[in-house]
Amino acid sequence: MIKCIASDMDGTLLNSKQEVTEENREAIKKALSLGVEVVIATGRSYEEAISVLHKADLHLPLICVNGAEIRTKEGEIIKAHPLDHSIAKKAADLLDSTGVYYEIYTSEGTYTTDYDKGVEVIIDIFTTANPELKREDVELEAKHRYEKGMLHIVDSYESILNGEKTIYKLLVFHLDHQYLDAVEEKLKQIDHLEVTSSAFGNLELLNTEAQKGIALAEFVQEKGIDLADTMAVGDNYNDLSMFRVAGRSVAMGNANEDIKEQCSHVTLRNDESGVGAAILQALNE
């Protein structure tokens, strides 16, 4: 009997329009009505995650920033795994030397030093991953990140890196895969830095304890639930730590083959309400 369901957001719970489908919403509501815990496990910041969930009338606990934060459905932080400032500074210095664009996720929001680059990167990544989307629609959504206060502009990251704010993650973007792979290899040489990916053209740099699998284990332990009775659904490499600890691991139909091979089940694509299908299948077994 599944007692807890953990779902990724982008490429998983959300379709290519960045929305929760009615099928996914109803399946989650059904699970909740049966007493099943449902937690969202995302690389997004809390602010970026709840804006989409609340639009779908979903009020759920969250594992945010890949496990750097665990929050109640009311938004209270109950666990945090920040990135040491000295380690963040080493990573930032390396990224600056390569000219790769990155943003810094903190306890007080997400920061960028380049508005135009931030918008352009989001447009390129979303239109490349979802070619059916209109560029103007994606550009509008990218600009909303600023207008909604989800992304703040600063002249320099210096004060943040020197300890002004609690750092959770550095989010790196580059569309040249070979170049990004070379940067990734250098980043992996930094001790106590977790390097993963959540989407096309990005890297996520975190505390080694800030992983979805670790956070999920902490979440279910607090709820008195065994990991064997937990289901995790996702589509990318930052979901692997969840798949390794959950009793039932479900890859999205749109996930890469190597992700699917590491899961016990495969569901439909995100544009086919794969999360809802996976939940109903688990509940009916």
mmCIF file of C-alpha atoms in Angstrom:
data_model
loop_
_atom_site.group_PDB
_atom_site.id
_atom_site.type_symbol
_atom_site.label_atom_id
_atom_site.label_comp_id
_atom_site.label_asym_id
_atom_site.label_seq_id
_atom_site.Cartn_x
_atom_site.Cartn_y
_atom_site.Cartn_z
ATOM 1 C CA MET A 1 0.000 0.000 0.000
ATOM 2 C CA ILE A 2 1.478 3.327 -1.077
ATOM 3 C CA LYS A 3 1.392 5.781 1.829
ATOM 4 C CA CYS A 4 3.426 8.640 0.343
ATOM 5 C CA ILE A 5 3.801 9.968 -3.200
ATOM 6 C CA ALA A 6 6.632 12.305 -4.175
ATOM 7 C CA SER A 7 6.434 14.021 -7.555
ATOM 8 C CA ASP A 8 8.869 16.178 -9.460
ATOM 9 C CA MET A 9 7.404 19.246 -11.214
ATOM 10 C CA ASP A 10 9.039 20.268 -14.502
ATOM 11 C CA GLY A 11 8.734 17.557 -17.126
ATOM 12 C CA THR A 12 6.695 15.498 -14.671
ATOM 13 C CA LEU A 13 3.695 17.000 -12.861
ATOM 14 C CA LEU A 14 3.658 19.991 -15.230
ATOM 15 C CA ASN A 15 2.894 19.679 -18.925
ATOM 16 C CA SER A 16 4.798 21.576 -21.612
ATOM 17 C CA LYS A 17 2.615 24.635 -20.907
ATOM 18 C CA GLN A 18 3.883 24.603 -17.307
ATOM 19 C CA GLU A 19 0.452 23.675 -15.987
ATOM 20 C CA VAL A 20 -0.988 20.924 -13.791
ATOM 21 C CA THR A 21 -3.523 19.037 -15.895
ATOM 22 C CA GLU A 22 -6.966 18.311 -14.495
ATOM 23 C CA GLU A 23 -6.193 14.572 -14.621
ATOM 24 C CA ASN A 24 -3.097 15.051 -12.472
ATOM 25 C CA ARG A 25 -4.946 17.328 -10.075
ATOM 26 C CA GLU A 26 -7.834 14.902 -9.599
ATOM 27 C CA ALA A 27 -5.501 11.955 -9.040
ATOM 28 C CA ILE A 28 -3.625 13.892 -6.346
ATOM 29 C CA LYS A 29 -6.910 14.875 -4.702
ATOM 30 C CA LYS A 30 -8.014 11.236 -4.725
ATOM 31 C CA ALA A 31 -4.747 10.131 -3.083
ATOM 32 C CA LEU A 32 -5.140 12.804 -0.408
ATOM 33 C CA SER A 33 -8.743 11.736 0.250
ATOM 34 C CA LEU A 34 -7.464 8.206 0.936
ATOM 35 C CA GLY A 35 -4.979 9.489 3.503
ATOM 36 C CA VAL A 36 -1.915 9.243 1.270
ATOM 37 C CA GLU A 37 0.754 11.903 1.828
ATOM 38 C CA VAL A 38 1.641 13.806 -1.355
ATOM 39 C CA VAL A 39 4.802 15.908 -1.462
ATOM 40 C CA ILE A 40 6.258 17.865 -4.366
ATOM 41 C CA ALA A 41 10.011 17.419 -4.874
ATOM 42 C CA THR A 42 11.394 20.075 -7.202
ATOM 43 C CA GLY A 43 14.504 21.961 -8.160
ATOM 44 C CA ARG A 44 12.429 25.139 -8.116
ATOM 45 C CA SER A 45 12.499 27.653 -5.323
ATOM 46 C CA TYR A 46 9.507 27.710 -2.990
ATOM 47 C CA GLU A 47 8.144 30.881 -4.629
ATOM 48 C CA GLU A 48 8.387 29.454 -8.139
ATOM 49 C CA ALA A 49 6.780 26.182 -7.099
ATOM 50 C CA ILE A 50 3.769 27.412 -5.132
ATOM 51 C CA SER A 51 2.710 29.916 -7.777
ATOM 52 C CA VAL A 52 1.926 27.022 -10.142
ATOM 53 C CA LEU A 53 0.520 24.690 -7.479
ATOM 54 C CA HIS A 54 -1.823 27.272 -5.972
ATOM 55 C CA LYS A 55 -3.120 28.085 -9.455
ATOM 56 C CA ALA A 56 -4.214 24.427 -9.584
ATOM 57 C CA ASP A 57 -5.678 24.695 -6.069
ATOM 58 C CA LEU A 58 -3.053 22.309 -4.693
ATOM 59 C CA HIS A 59 -1.677 23.044 -1.231
ATOM 60 C CA LEU A 60 1.036 20.487 -0.565
ATOM 61 C CA PRO A 61 4.269 20.132 1.390
ATOM 62 C CA LEU A 62 7.352 20.808 -0.698
ATOM 63 C CA ILE A 63 10.891 19.553 -1.055
ATOM 64 C CA CYS A 64 12.378 22.635 -2.723
ATOM 65 C CA VAL A 65 15.654 23.462 -4.459
ATOM 66 C CA ASN A 66 16.421 19.755 -4.974
ATOM 67 C CA GLY A 67 16.227 18.973 -1.281
ATOM 68 C CA ALA A 68 17.912 22.066 0.135
ATOM 69 C CA GLU A 69 14.593 22.920 1.833
ATOM 70 C CA ILE A 70 11.667 20.937 3.180
ATOM 71 C CA ARG A 71 8.523 23.006 3.777
ATOM 72 C CA THR A 72 5.073 22.311 5.166
ATOM 73 C CA LYS A 73 2.048 23.035 3.000
ATOM 74 C CA GLU A 74 1.780 26.326 4.916
ATOM 75 C CA GLY A 75 5.293 27.275 3.800
ATOM 76 C CA GLU A 76 7.134 26.734 7.082
ATOM 77 C CA ILE A 77 10.745 25.565 6.660
ATOM 78 C CA ILE A 78 11.227 22.396 8.695
ATOM 79 C CA LYS A 79 14.623 21.334 7.326
ATOM 80 C CA ALA A 80 17.386 23.031 5.326
ATOM 81 C CA HIS A 81 20.698 21.978 3.786
ATOM 82 C CA PRO A 82 22.412 25.193 2.632
ATOM 83 C CA LEU A 83 25.578 25.391 0.546
ATOM 84 C CA ASP A 84 28.681 26.513 2.424
ATOM 85 C CA HIS A 85 29.684 29.997 1.260
ATOM 86 C CA SER A 86 33.317 29.027 0.698
ATOM 87 C CA ILE A 87 32.255 26.158 -1.581
ATOM 88 C CA ALA A 88 29.765 28.386 -3.423
ATOM 89 C CA LYS A 89 32.539 30.949 -3.908
ATOM 90 C CA LYS A 90 34.859 28.332 -5.451
ATOM 91 C CA ALA A 91 32.114 27.244 -7.844
ATOM 92 C CA ALA A 92 31.215 30.850 -8.722
ATOM 93 C CA ASP A 93 34.855 31.739 -9.409
ATOM 94 C CA LEU A 94 35.143 28.770 -11.762
ATOM 95 C CA LEU A 95 31.914 29.692 -13.555
ATOM 96 C CA ASP A 96 33.010 33.320 -13.878
ATOM 97 C CA SER A 97 36.287 32.197 -15.444
ATOM 98 C CA THR A 98 34.384 30.161 -18.075
ATOM 99 C CA GLY A 99 31.822 32.858 -18.851
ATOM 100 C CA VAL A 100 28.890 30.542 -18.109
ATOM 101 C CA TYR A 101 25.660 32.189 -16.924
ATOM 102 C CA TYR A 102 24.339 31.205 -13.502
ATOM 103 C CA GLU A 103 21.791 32.275 -10.898
ATOM 104 C CA ILE A 104 22.005 31.959 -7.123
ATOM 105 C CA TYR A 105 19.112 30.512 -5.118
ATOM 106 C CA THR A 106 18.998 31.741 -1.521
ATOM 107 C CA SER A 107 16.695 31.640 1.490
ATOM 108 C CA GLU A 108 15.445 35.061 0.392
ATOM 109 C CA GLY A 109 14.847 34.366 -3.277
ATOM 110 C CA THR A 110 16.740 33.843 -6.525
ATOM 111 C CA TYR A 111 19.285 36.338 -7.872
ATOM 112 C CA THR A 112 20.821 37.185 -11.248
ATOM 113 C CA THR A 113 23.292 39.786 -12.464
ATOM 114 C CA ASP A 114 21.978 39.819 -16.045
ATOM 115 C CA TYR A 115 18.278 40.365 -16.790
ATOM 116 C CA ASP A 116 18.562 39.940 -20.575
ATOM 117 C CA LYS A 117 20.644 36.774 -20.279
ATOM 118 C CA GLY A 118 18.244 35.350 -17.703
ATOM 119 C CA VAL A 119 15.272 35.845 -20.014
ATOM 120 C CA GLU A 120 17.075 34.585 -23.104
ATOM 121 C CA VAL A 121 18.345 31.439 -21.414
ATOM 122 C CA ILE A 122 14.860 30.475 -20.201
ATOM 123 C CA ILE A 123 13.442 31.063 -23.692
ATOM 124 C CA ASP A 124 16.134 28.956 -25.360
ATOM 125 C CA ILE A 125 15.821 26.076 -22.910
ATOM 126 C CA PHE A 126 12.019 25.905 -22.969
ATOM 127 C CA THR A 127 11.669 26.274 -26.747
ATOM 128 C CA THR A 128 14.402 23.694 -27.377
ATOM 129 C CA ALA A 129 12.802 21.182 -25.000
ATOM 130 C CA ASN A 130 9.272 22.040 -26.181
ATOM 131 C CA PRO A 131 9.477 23.052 -29.872
ATOM 132 C CA GLU A 132 5.678 23.222 -30.116
ATOM 133 C CA LEU A 133 5.613 26.244 -27.810
ATOM 134 C CA LYS A 134 5.487 29.734 -29.287
ATOM 135 C CA ARG A 135 8.569 31.799 -28.522
ATOM 136 C CA GLU A 136 6.499 34.864 -27.569
ATOM 137 C CA ASP A 137 4.539 32.845 -24.989
ATOM 138 C CA VAL A 138 7.721 31.508 -23.419
ATOM 139 C CA GLU A 139 9.261 34.998 -23.421
ATOM 140 C CA LEU A 140 6.217 36.338 -21.580
ATOM 141 C CA GLU A 141 6.504 33.611 -18.934
ATOM 142 C CA ALA A 142 10.253 34.205 -18.584
ATOM 143 C CA LYS A 143 9.663 37.906 -17.952
ATOM 144 C CA HIS A 144 6.992 37.038 -15.394
ATOM 145 C CA ARG A 145 9.767 35.551 -13.233
ATOM 146 C CA TYR A 146 10.963 39.110 -12.670
ATOM 147 C CA GLU A 147 7.558 40.763 -12.507
ATOM 148 C CA LYS A 148 6.331 38.274 -9.899
ATOM 149 C CA GLY A 149 9.443 38.848 -7.799
ATOM 150 C CA MET A 150 10.743 35.320 -8.332
ATOM 151 C CA LEU A 151 14.062 36.552 -9.717
ATOM 152 C CA HIS A 152 15.895 39.576 -8.320
ATOM 153 C CA ILE A 153 18.537 41.589 -10.168
ATOM 154 C CA VAL A 154 21.791 42.588 -8.439
ATOM 155 C CA ASP A 155 24.908 44.299 -9.765
ATOM 156 C CA SER A 156 27.175 41.669 -8.262
ATOM 157 C CA TYR A 157 26.998 38.352 -6.381
ATOM 158 C CA GLU A 158 29.848 39.431 -4.105
ATOM 159 C CA SER A 159 27.822 40.224 -0.982
ATOM 160 C CA ILE A 160 25.764 37.027 -1.348
ATOM 161 C CA LEU A 161 28.861 34.865 -1.748
ATOM 162 C CA ASN A 162 30.488 36.593 1.213
ATOM 163 C CA GLY A 163 27.708 35.480 3.550
ATOM 164 C CA GLU A 164 24.944 38.096 3.329
ATOM 165 C CA LYS A 165 22.320 35.428 2.551
ATOM 166 C CA THR A 166 21.919 31.679 3.031
ATOM 167 C CA ILE A 167 22.795 30.004 -0.285
ATOM 168 C CA TYR A 168 20.924 26.905 -1.417
ATOM 169 C CA LYS A 169 21.950 26.426 -5.034
ATOM 170 C CA LEU A 170 23.806 27.763 -8.051
ATOM 171 C CA LEU A 171 21.780 27.117 -11.210
ATOM 172 C CA VAL A 172 23.959 27.024 -14.332
ATOM 173 C CA PHE A 173 22.752 27.407 -17.936
ATOM 174 C CA HIS A 174 24.503 26.769 -21.248
ATOM 175 C CA LEU A 175 23.116 25.377 -24.507
ATOM 176 C CA ASP A 176 26.431 23.980 -25.782
ATOM 177 C CA HIS A 177 26.439 20.485 -24.283
ATOM 178 C CA GLN A 178 30.104 19.791 -24.924
ATOM 179 C CA TYR A 179 31.107 23.047 -23.268
ATOM 180 C CA LEU A 180 28.768 22.405 -20.332
ATOM 181 C CA ASP A 181 30.160 18.870 -19.942
ATOM 182 C CA ALA A 182 33.682 20.286 -19.722
ATOM 183 C CA VAL A 183 32.573 22.804 -17.076
ATOM 184 C CA GLU A 184 30.794 20.025 -15.171
ATOM 185 C CA GLU A 185 33.982 17.953 -14.966
ATOM 186 C CA LYS A 186 35.815 20.901 -13.414
ATOM 187 C CA LEU A 187 32.992 21.544 -10.941
ATOM 188 C CA LYS A 188 33.047 17.907 -9.838
ATOM 189 C CA GLN A 189 36.590 18.428 -8.592
ATOM 190 C CA ILE A 190 35.300 20.802 -5.880
ATOM 191 C CA ASP A 191 34.948 18.888 -2.616
ATOM 192 C CA HIS A 192 31.538 18.718 -0.917
ATOM 193 C CA LEU A 193 29.713 20.042 -3.996
ATOM 194 C CA GLU A 194 26.796 18.063 -5.449
ATOM 195 C CA VAL A 195 26.552 18.515 -9.246
ATOM 196 C CA THR A 196 23.363 17.354 -10.947
ATOM 197 C CA SER A 197 20.949 18.353 -13.718
ATOM 198 C CA SER A 198 17.202 18.893 -13.899
ATOM 199 C CA ALA A 199 16.643 19.916 -17.509
ATOM 200 C CA PHE A 200 18.153 20.433 -20.927
ATOM 201 C CA GLY A 201 21.202 22.718 -20.768
ATOM 202 C CA ASN A 202 21.486 23.165 -17.015
ATOM 203 C CA LEU A 203 23.566 22.129 -14.010
ATOM 204 C CA GLU A 204 22.542 22.434 -10.375
ATOM 205 C CA LEU A 205 25.220 22.928 -7.718
ATOM 206 C CA LEU A 206 24.257 22.141 -4.120
ATOM 207 C CA ASN A 207 25.304 20.883 -0.713
ATOM 208 C CA THR A 208 25.955 17.123 -0.974
ATOM 209 C CA GLU A 209 23.135 16.652 1.567
ATOM 210 C CA ALA A 210 20.705 18.636 -0.613
ATOM 211 C CA GLN A 211 19.308 15.765 -2.636
ATOM 212 C CA LYS A 212 15.703 14.813 -3.249
ATOM 213 C CA GLY A 213 16.285 11.288 -1.991
ATOM 214 C CA ILE A 214 17.762 12.446 1.313
ATOM 215 C CA ALA A 215 14.979 14.991 1.785
ATOM 216 C CA LEU A 216 12.308 12.410 0.953
ATOM 217 C CA ALA A 217 13.767 10.035 3.548
ATOM 218 C CA GLU A 218 13.680 12.839 6.127
ATOM 219 C CA PHE A 219 10.110 13.736 5.156
ATOM 220 C CA VAL A 220 8.671 10.229 5.472
ATOM 221 C CA GLN A 221 10.567 9.548 8.688
ATOM 222 C CA GLU A 222 8.896 12.585 10.270
ATOM 223 C CA LYS A 223 5.538 11.229 9.064
ATOM 224 C CA GLY A 224 6.217 7.731 10.384
ATOM 225 C CA ILE A 225 6.103 6.215 6.884
ATOM 226 C CA ASP A 226 8.468 3.556 5.572
ATOM 227 C CA LEU A 227 10.342 4.325 2.350
ATOM 228 C CA ALA A 228 9.165 0.942 1.066
ATOM 229 C CA ASP A 229 5.635 2.381 1.073
ATOM 230 C CA THR A 230 6.685 5.466 -0.898
ATOM 231 C CA MET A 231 6.384 6.181 -4.618
ATOM 232 C CA ALA A 232 8.611 8.697 -6.439
ATOM 233 C CA VAL A 233 7.825 10.062 -9.908
ATOM 234 C CA GLY A 234 10.275 12.061 -12.019
ATOM 235 C CA ASP A 235 11.978 12.529 -15.350
ATOM 236 C CA ASN A 236 15.570 13.633 -14.861
ATOM 237 C CA TYR A 237 18.922 13.055 -13.197
ATOM 238 C CA ASN A 238 18.122 15.064 -10.071
ATOM 239 C CA ASP A 239 15.309 12.549 -9.437
ATOM 240 C CA LEU A 240 17.642 9.531 -9.301
ATOM 241 C CA SER A 241 18.314 9.894 -5.580
ATOM 242 C CA MET A 242 14.532 9.619 -4.989
ATOM 243 C CA PHE A 243 14.269 6.594 -7.245
ATOM 244 C CA ARG A 244 17.019 4.828 -5.295
ATOM 245 C CA VAL A 245 15.267 5.136 -1.919
ATOM 246 C CA ALA A 246 11.567 4.853 -2.834
ATOM 247 C CA GLY A 247 9.875 1.466 -2.803
ATOM 248 C CA ARG A 248 8.202 2.285 -6.130
ATOM 249 C CA SER A 249 10.121 4.388 -8.677
ATOM 250 C CA VAL A 250 8.277 5.747 -11.706
ATOM 251 C CA ALA A 251 9.934 7.372 -14.717
ATOM 252 C CA MET A 252 7.957 9.622 -17.004
ATOM 253 C CA GLY A 253 7.400 8.522 -20.597
ATOM 254 C CA ASN A 254 9.346 11.608 -21.698
ATOM 255 C CA ALA A 255 12.389 10.708 -19.561
ATOM 256 C CA ASN A 256 15.650 9.566 -21.155
ATOM 257 C CA GLU A 257 16.079 5.821 -21.574
ATOM 258 C CA ASP A 258 18.858 5.633 -18.980
ATOM 259 C CA ILE A 259 16.481 7.206 -16.435
ATOM 260 C CA LYS A 260 13.740 4.701 -17.305
ATOM 261 C CA GLU A 261 16.148 1.795 -16.902
ATOM 262 C CA GLN A 262 16.748 2.767 -13.269
ATOM 263 C CA CYS A 263 13.049 2.721 -12.337
ATOM 264 C CA SER A 264 10.643 -0.060 -11.460
ATOM 265 C CA HIS A 265 7.830 1.493 -13.537
ATOM 266 C CA VAL A 266 7.354 3.825 -16.520
ATOM 267 C CA THR A 267 4.244 5.964 -16.941
ATOM 268 C CA LEU A 268 2.856 8.196 -19.689
ATOM 269 C CA ARG A 269 4.478 11.452 -20.807
ATOM 270 C CA ASN A 270 3.983 14.712 -18.919
ATOM 271 C CA ASP A 271 1.694 15.995 -21.688
ATOM 272 C CA GLU A 272 -0.409 12.842 -21.230
ATOM 273 C CA SER A 273 -0.925 13.331 -17.461
ATOM 274 C CA GLY A 274 1.610 10.624 -16.629
ATOM 275 C CA VAL A 275 1.674 11.500 -12.927
ATOM 276 C CA GLY A 276 -2.074 11.045 -12.618
ATOM 277 C CA ALA A 277 -1.885 7.711 -14.432
ATOM 278 C CA ALA A 278 0.919 6.523 -12.139
ATOM 279 C CA ILE A 279 -0.986 7.540 -9.016
ATOM 280 C CA LEU A 280 -4.203 5.802 -10.084
ATOM 281 C CA GLN A 281 -2.306 2.658 -11.030
ATOM 282 C CA ALA A 282 -0.577 2.556 -7.634
ATOM 283 C CA LEU A 283 -3.817 3.211 -5.735
ATOM 284 C CA ASN A 284 -5.672 0.484 -7.604
ATOM 285 C CA GLU A 285 -3.095 -2.255 -7.051
#
